[in-house]
Structures are given as C-alpha cells and as structure tokens.
Coordinates of C-alpha atoms in Angstrom, one line a residue:
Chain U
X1 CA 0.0 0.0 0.0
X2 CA 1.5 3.7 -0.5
X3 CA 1.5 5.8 2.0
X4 CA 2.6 9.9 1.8
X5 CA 5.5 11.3 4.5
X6 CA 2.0 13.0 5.4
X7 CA 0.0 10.0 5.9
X8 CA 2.5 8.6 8.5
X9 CA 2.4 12.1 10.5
X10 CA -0.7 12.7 10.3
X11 CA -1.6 8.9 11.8
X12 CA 1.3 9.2 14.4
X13 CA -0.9 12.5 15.1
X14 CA -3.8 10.7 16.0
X15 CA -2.4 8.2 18.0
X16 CA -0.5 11.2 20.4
X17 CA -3.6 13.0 20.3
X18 CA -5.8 9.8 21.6
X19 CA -2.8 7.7 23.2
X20 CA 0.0 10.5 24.8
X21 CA 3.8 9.3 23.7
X22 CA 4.1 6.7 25.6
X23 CA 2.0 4.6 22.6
X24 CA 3.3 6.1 20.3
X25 CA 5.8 3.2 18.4
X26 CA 6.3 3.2 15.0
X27 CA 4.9 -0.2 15.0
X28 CA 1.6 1.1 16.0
X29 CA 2.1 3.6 13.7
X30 CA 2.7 1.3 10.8
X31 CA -0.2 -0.8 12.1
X32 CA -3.0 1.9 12.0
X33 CA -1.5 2.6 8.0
X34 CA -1.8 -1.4 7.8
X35 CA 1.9 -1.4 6.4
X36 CA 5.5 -2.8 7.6
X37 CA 7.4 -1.1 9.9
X38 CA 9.9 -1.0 7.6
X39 CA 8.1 1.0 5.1
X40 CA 7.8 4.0 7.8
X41 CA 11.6 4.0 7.4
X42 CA 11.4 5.7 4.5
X43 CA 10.2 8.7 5.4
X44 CA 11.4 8.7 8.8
X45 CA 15.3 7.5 9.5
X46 CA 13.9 6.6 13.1
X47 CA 11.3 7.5 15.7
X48 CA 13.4 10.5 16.8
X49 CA 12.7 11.6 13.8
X50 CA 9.3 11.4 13.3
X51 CA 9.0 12.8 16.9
X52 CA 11.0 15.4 16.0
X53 CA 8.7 15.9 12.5
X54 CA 5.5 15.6 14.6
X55 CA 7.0 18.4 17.5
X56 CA 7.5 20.9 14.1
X57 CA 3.7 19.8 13.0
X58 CA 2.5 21.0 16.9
X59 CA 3.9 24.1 16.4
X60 CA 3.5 24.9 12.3
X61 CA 0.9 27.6 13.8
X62 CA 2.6 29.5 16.1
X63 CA 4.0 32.6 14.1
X64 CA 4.5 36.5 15.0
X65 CA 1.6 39.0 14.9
X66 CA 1.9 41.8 13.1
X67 CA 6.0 43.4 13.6
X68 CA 3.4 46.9 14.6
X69 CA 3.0 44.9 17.4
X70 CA 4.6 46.1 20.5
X71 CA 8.1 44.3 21.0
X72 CA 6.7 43.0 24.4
X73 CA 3.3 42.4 23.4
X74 CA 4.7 40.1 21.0
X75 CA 6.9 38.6 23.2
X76 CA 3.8 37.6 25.3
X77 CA 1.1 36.6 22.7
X78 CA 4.0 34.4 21.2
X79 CA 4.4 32.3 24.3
X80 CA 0.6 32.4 25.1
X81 CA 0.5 31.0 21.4
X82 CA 3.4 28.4 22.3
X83 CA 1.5 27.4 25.4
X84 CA -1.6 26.9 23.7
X85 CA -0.6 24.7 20.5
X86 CA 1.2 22.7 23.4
X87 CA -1.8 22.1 25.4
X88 CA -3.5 20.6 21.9
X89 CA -2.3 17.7 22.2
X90 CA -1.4 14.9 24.5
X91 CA 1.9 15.1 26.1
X92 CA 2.9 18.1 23.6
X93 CA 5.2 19.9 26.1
X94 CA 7.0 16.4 26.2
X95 CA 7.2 15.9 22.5
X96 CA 8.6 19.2 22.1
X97 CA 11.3 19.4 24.6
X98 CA 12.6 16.2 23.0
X99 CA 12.2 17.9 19.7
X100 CA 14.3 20.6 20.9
X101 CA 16.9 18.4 22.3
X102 CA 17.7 16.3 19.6
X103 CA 19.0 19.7 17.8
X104 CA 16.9 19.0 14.5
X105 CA 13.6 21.4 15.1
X106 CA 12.8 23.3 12.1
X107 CA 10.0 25.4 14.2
X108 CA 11.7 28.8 14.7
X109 CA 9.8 30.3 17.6
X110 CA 13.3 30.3 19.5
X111 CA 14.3 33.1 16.5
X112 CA 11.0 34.7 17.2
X113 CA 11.2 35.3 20.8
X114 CA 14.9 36.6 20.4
X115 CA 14.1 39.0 17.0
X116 CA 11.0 40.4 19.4
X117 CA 13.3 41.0 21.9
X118 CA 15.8 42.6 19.4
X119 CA 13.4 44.8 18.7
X120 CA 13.1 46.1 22.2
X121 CA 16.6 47.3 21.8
X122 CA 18.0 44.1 23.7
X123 CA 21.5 42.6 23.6
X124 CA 22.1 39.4 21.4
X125 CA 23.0 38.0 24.8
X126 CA 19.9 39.6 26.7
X127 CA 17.3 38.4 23.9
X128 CA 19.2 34.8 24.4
X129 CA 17.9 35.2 28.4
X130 CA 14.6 36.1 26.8
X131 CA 14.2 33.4 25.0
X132 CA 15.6 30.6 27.5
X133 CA 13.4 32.1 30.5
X134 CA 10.5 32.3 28.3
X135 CA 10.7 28.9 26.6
X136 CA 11.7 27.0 29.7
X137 CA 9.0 28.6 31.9
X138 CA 5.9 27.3 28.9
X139 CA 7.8 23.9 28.4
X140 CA 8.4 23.0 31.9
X141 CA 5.3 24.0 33.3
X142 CA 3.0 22.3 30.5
X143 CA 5.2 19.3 30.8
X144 CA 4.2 19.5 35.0
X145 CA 0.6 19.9 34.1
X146 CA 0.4 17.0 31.0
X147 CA 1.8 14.9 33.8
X148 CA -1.0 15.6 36.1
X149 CA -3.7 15.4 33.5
X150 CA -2.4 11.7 32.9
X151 CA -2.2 11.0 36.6
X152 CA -5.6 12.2 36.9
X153 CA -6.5 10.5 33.6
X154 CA -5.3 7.1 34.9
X155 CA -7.1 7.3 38.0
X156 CA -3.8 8.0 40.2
X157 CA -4.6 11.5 41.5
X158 CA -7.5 14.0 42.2
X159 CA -8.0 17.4 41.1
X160 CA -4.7 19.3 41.3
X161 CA -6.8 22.1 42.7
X162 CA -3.5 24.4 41.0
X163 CA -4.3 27.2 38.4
X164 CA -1.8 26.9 35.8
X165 CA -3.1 28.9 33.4
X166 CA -2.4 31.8 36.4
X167 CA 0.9 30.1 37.2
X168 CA 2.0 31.0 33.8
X169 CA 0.8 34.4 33.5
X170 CA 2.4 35.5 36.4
X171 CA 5.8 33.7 35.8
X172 CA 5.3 35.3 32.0
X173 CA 4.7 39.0 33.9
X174 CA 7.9 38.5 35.5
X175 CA 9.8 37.6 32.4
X176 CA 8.9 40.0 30.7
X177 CA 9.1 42.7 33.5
X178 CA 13.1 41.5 33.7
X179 CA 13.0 42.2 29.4
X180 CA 11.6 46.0 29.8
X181 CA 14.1 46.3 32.6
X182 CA 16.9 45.4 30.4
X183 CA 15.5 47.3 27.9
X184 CA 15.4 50.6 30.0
X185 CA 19.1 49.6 30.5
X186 CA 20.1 50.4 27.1
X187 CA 18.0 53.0 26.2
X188 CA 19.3 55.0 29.6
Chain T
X1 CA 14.4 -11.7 53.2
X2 CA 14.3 -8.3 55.3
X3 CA 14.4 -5.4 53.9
X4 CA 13.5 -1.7 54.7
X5 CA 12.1 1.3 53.5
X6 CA 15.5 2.5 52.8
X7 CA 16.9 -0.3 50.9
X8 CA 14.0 -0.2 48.7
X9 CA 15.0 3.6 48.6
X10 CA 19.2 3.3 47.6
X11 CA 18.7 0.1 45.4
X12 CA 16.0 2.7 43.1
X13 CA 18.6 5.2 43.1
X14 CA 21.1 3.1 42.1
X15 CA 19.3 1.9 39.1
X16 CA 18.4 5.2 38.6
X17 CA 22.2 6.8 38.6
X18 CA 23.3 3.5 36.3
X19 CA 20.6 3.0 34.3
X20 CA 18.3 6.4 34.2
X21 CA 14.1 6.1 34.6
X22 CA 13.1 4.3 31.5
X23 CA 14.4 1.3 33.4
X24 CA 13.6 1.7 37.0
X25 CA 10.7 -0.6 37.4
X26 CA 9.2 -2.1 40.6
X27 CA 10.3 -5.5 38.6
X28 CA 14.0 -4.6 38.9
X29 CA 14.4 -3.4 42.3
X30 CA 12.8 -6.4 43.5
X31 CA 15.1 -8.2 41.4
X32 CA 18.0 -6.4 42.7
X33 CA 17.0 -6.6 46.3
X34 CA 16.1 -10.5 45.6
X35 CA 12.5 -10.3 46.8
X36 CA 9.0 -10.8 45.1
X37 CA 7.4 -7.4 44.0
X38 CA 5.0 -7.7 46.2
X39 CA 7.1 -7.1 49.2
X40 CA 8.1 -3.1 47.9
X41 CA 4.3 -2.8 48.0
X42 CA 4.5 -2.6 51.7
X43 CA 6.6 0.5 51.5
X44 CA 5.4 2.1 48.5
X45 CA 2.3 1.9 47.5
X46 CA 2.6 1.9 43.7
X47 CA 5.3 3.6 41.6
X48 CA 4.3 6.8 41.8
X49 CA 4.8 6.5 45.4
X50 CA 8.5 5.4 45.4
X51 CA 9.1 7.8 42.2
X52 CA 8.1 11.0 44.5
X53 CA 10.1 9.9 47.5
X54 CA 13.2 8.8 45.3
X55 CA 12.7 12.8 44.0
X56 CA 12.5 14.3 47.4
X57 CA 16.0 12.2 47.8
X58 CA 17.6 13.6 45.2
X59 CA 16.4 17.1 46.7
X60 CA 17.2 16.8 50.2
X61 CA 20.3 18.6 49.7
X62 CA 18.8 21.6 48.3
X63 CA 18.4 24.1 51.9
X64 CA 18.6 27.7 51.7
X65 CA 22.0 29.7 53.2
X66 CA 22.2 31.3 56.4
X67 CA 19.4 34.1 56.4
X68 CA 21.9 36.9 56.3
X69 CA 22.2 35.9 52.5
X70 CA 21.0 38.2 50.6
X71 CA 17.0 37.6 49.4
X72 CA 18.2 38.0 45.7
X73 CA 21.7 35.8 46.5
X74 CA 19.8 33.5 48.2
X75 CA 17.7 32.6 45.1
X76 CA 20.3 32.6 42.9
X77 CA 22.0 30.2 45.3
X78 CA 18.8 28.0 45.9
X79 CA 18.1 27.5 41.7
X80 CA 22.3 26.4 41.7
X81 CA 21.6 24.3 43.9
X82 CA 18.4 22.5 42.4
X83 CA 20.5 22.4 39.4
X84 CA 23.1 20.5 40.5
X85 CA 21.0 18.5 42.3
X86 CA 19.1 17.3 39.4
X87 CA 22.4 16.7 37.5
X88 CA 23.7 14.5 39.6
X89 CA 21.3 12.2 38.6
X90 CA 20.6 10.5 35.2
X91 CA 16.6 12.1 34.3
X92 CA 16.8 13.9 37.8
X93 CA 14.5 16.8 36.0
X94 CA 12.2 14.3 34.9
X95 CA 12.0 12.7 38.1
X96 CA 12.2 15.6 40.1
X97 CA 8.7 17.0 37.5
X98 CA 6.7 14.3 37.5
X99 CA 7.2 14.2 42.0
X100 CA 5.6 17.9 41.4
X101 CA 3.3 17.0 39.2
X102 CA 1.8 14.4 41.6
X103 CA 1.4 16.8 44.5
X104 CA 2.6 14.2 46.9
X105 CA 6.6 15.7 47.0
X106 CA 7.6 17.0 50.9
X107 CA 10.5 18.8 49.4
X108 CA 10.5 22.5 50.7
X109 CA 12.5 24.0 47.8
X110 CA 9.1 26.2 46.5
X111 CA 8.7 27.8 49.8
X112 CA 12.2 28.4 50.3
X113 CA 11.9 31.0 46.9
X114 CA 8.8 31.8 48.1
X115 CA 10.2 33.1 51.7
X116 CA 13.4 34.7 49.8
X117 CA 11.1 37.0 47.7
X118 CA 9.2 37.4 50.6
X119 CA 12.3 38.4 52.3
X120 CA 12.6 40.9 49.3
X121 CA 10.0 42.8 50.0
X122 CA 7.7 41.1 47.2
X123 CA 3.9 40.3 47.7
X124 CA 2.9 36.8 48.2
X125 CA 1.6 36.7 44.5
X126 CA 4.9 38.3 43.1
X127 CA 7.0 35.6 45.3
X128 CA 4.9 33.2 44.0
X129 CA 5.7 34.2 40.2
X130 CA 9.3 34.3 40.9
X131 CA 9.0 30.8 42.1
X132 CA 7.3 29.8 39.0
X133 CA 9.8 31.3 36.7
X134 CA 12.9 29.8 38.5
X135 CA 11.3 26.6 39.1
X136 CA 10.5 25.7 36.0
X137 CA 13.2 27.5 34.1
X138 CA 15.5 25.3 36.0
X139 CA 13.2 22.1 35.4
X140 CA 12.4 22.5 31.9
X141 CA 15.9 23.4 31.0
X142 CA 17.5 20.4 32.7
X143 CA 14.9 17.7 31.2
X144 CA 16.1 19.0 27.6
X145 CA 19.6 19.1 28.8
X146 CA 19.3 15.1 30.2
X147 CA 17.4 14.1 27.1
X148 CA 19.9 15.3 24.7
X149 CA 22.7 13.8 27.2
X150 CA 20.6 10.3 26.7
X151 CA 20.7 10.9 23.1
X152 CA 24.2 11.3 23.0
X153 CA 25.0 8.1 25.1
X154 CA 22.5 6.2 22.9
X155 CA 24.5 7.4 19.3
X156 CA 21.4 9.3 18.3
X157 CA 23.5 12.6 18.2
X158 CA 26.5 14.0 18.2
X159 CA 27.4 17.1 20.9
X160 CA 25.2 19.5 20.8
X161 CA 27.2 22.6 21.0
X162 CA 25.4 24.3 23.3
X163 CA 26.1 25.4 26.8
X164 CA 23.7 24.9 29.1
X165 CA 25.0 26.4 32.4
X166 CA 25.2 29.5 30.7
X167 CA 21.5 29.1 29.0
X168 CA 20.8 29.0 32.8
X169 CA 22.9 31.9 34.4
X170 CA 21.5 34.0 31.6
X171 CA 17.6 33.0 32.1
X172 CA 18.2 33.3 35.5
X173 CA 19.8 36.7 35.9
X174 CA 16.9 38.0 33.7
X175 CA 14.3 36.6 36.3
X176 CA 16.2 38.4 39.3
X177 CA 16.1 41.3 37.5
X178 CA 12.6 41.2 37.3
X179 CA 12.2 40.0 40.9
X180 CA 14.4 42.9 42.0
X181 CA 12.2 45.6 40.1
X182 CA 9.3 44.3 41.6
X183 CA 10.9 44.6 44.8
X184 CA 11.7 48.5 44.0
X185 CA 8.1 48.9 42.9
X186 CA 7.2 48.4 46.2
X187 CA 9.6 50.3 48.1
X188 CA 9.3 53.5 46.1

C-alpha cells in the first residue's frame, strides 16, 4: 500500500492525540497505515525523527503577529500562542522538549522570541535570556501539568486544585518585566 | 528476606544513577533486592509513590543559606543548587517533575523562593511568580539538557554545542532582574 510522508504524521498525530507518547511506536504507527514497519523507514530515518517531525507539526501555527505589534506584546502573545498549540495535544510539552533536544527542530519560535526581543533594543545576549526564560518557563510547566492530567487521567490523582493557566501568566509577567528592565538599560 | 524502606529507597537510586528512569521498574528493584514485588508494596504503594520519594532524595540537599544571604543571592543560590541537584542524577528533572506534578513531594525548595522573595520585600503573588519562573526554568531546561545527554549516550547525536550552564545563568539573571524591580516597585 502507498503511504505519503504526510500520511504517517498525520496517523502518528492521532495516536498522540488519543494515546500520549508513551504509545506512540512506530509499530503502532505502521499498524493503524496497515503497512510494515519498515516501510515507515522511509520517510522517517527513526522514531526521533518522526518525533521530532511531529513536534514541528504542533507548532507549524505559532508565528508573529503583526511586527506593529509592541516588542513586548509580542513577546507575550508568542508564548501564550506556544502554550496553547502545546496544550492541543497529548503530552505536547514532552514531545517538544525532546524535539528541541535532539537539535533538528525546524519550528523557529526560538528566532522569534529573540528577534521580538531585538526589537526592544535588547542585547544578542539579553534576547538569548529572553528566550531561554520564556521557553523553559511554557515547556516545563505544561510538561508539569500533561503529567498531572495523565495522573488524573489514569485514576492515580485527584484534582490538582493548582491554576496553571495563572501560574503561567504570572511567571510570564515577571519575564517579561526583567525584558523591559533590560531594555530601560540600554535606552538609559 | 528483610528489607527496609530504605533499601528499597538506595537500590531505586542506584538503578536510577546506572541506568536512568526508562528502566527503573518495581520488577527490577525487587530483582536487585532478591524479593518478590509484592514485598516493595508494603513501603510504597505503587510507583508513583517510590518515584516521588526517590525525588524528594535527590532534593534533600537543596536548603537555603544562612538568612543573612541576601534575598536575591539566596535565590540565585537555591536554583544552583536545584540544578546540580538534578544533574547529579541520570533524568533527575524528569524525576524531580513528574514528584511535582503528583502533588505528593515534601521537598521545601518552593517555599524556600517563596520566603526569599518574601524576604525581598515582594507580595505573596509576586513571590509566587518568581517561584514559577525559577522553578521551572530550571526544570524544563534540565529535562532538555538530560534528554539530549541520553541521546548522546545512545548514538542518536553528536554534541550539541550548546552550553547549558550559561543558557541557565542568563535566564536566570533576567528573572532576578525582574524579581528585584518588583521589589523596587514596592519600596518606592
């Protein structure tokens, strides 16, 4: 049967979507297409690859507003954006810090965050800080709250009774009051 | 054959330190204490149970300095310190998030930045934001920084080229900066 480089993402899609990562094998995968294994391979030299494909697909939609928008601004709906696309899917914040780890990400929200920051009239160095802080804070806190929503998921835990969505905003505030103070730094 | 609480306890973190968390498994510390199972179910009650003590191990180190530290040094000195805490252990991040994630964790190092900023003059909800931003910029960091570091021991990659620690210092001096200017907010 032929199957599209598409086809396989879009199947290893569903089965994060429904399943979280821990399912996701490319034998399942090649069992949902009703193919070989070995006939994922090529398209995909390996499951880090496909992983790393399907972290790219998660965050195809999260792109700068408008460069009229304020540096900061941007700055804040990019990583409420991030966040967001994260939270779609099972176990996104996992996928995606693997993604960035194995070094082959195409997404280019990192260049985002840092060109925004640029634009503030930061450093190279200082918009690297931006970045990190910002991208750290929505990765490792979505990672904390996918875990949860399994535990609760799987019967293992109750109601968190924690607000992450506030958790975020208020870590984000911070941030991004540490980038204007930098900023004020420069323009002094 | 005896065995306590403890021994359940080191044998874990050996497995863990040798062998990282894809391989801990109730199975295999059994196996390595030479006892059924069944018997770690008397000190743990599942998994989650031992994972969330093992993490509150690999934490117990993490105290704040004397209280004549500086509020801001202190922080800096407490996210260090929950750094290298989480290094020295293969997936210590990982570990260290998902003990969070449950809720179940006794390790004090959230209130210890909470009391800092406190300390600083900052309002319960600024402390509380400072916490979130150093908490999981440290966290979320360190998981990519282990993954990659599995990677590499795997063959998967090649080094990475970047440098973490100073990823960290830089993210972290930016979210002292914007503790601090809260701090001056509300001294003005």
């Amino acid at each position: 049967m032929a199957n599209s480089r598409d086809d396989v993402l879009s199947t290893a899609l569903g089965i994060l979507r429904r399943y979280g990562l821990a399912d996701l094998s490319m034998r399942r995968v090649a069992a949902e297409l009703d193919v070989q294994p070995s006939a994922l391979y090529w398209h995909f030299a390996n499951k880090q690859a496909l992983l790393t494909a399907l972290a790219d697909l998660v965050l195809a939609g999260v792109t700068p507003r408008s460069s009229r928008t304020r540096w900061d601004r941007q700055l804040e709906r990019l990583a409420g954006d991030l966040r967001a696309a994260l939270l779609a899917v099972t176990d996104g914040a996992e996928l995606v810090s693997a993604g960035q780890a194995g070094g082959l990400s195409t997404a280019a929200i990192g260049g985002y965050l840092v060109e925004a920051a640029r634009r503030g009239g930061l450093s190279e160095r200082d918009a690297g800080a931006v970045r990190t802080a910002i991208w750290q804070l929505v990765i490792g806190l979505t990672i904390e709250q996918q875990t949860r929503a399994q535990m609760e998921r799987l019967g293992a835990a109750g109601p968190s009774g924690r607000d992450f969505d506030r958790e975020f905003a208020d870590g984000l505030a911070l941030v991004l009051d540490g980038a204007r103070h930098r900023a004020q730094l420069r323009t002094d």
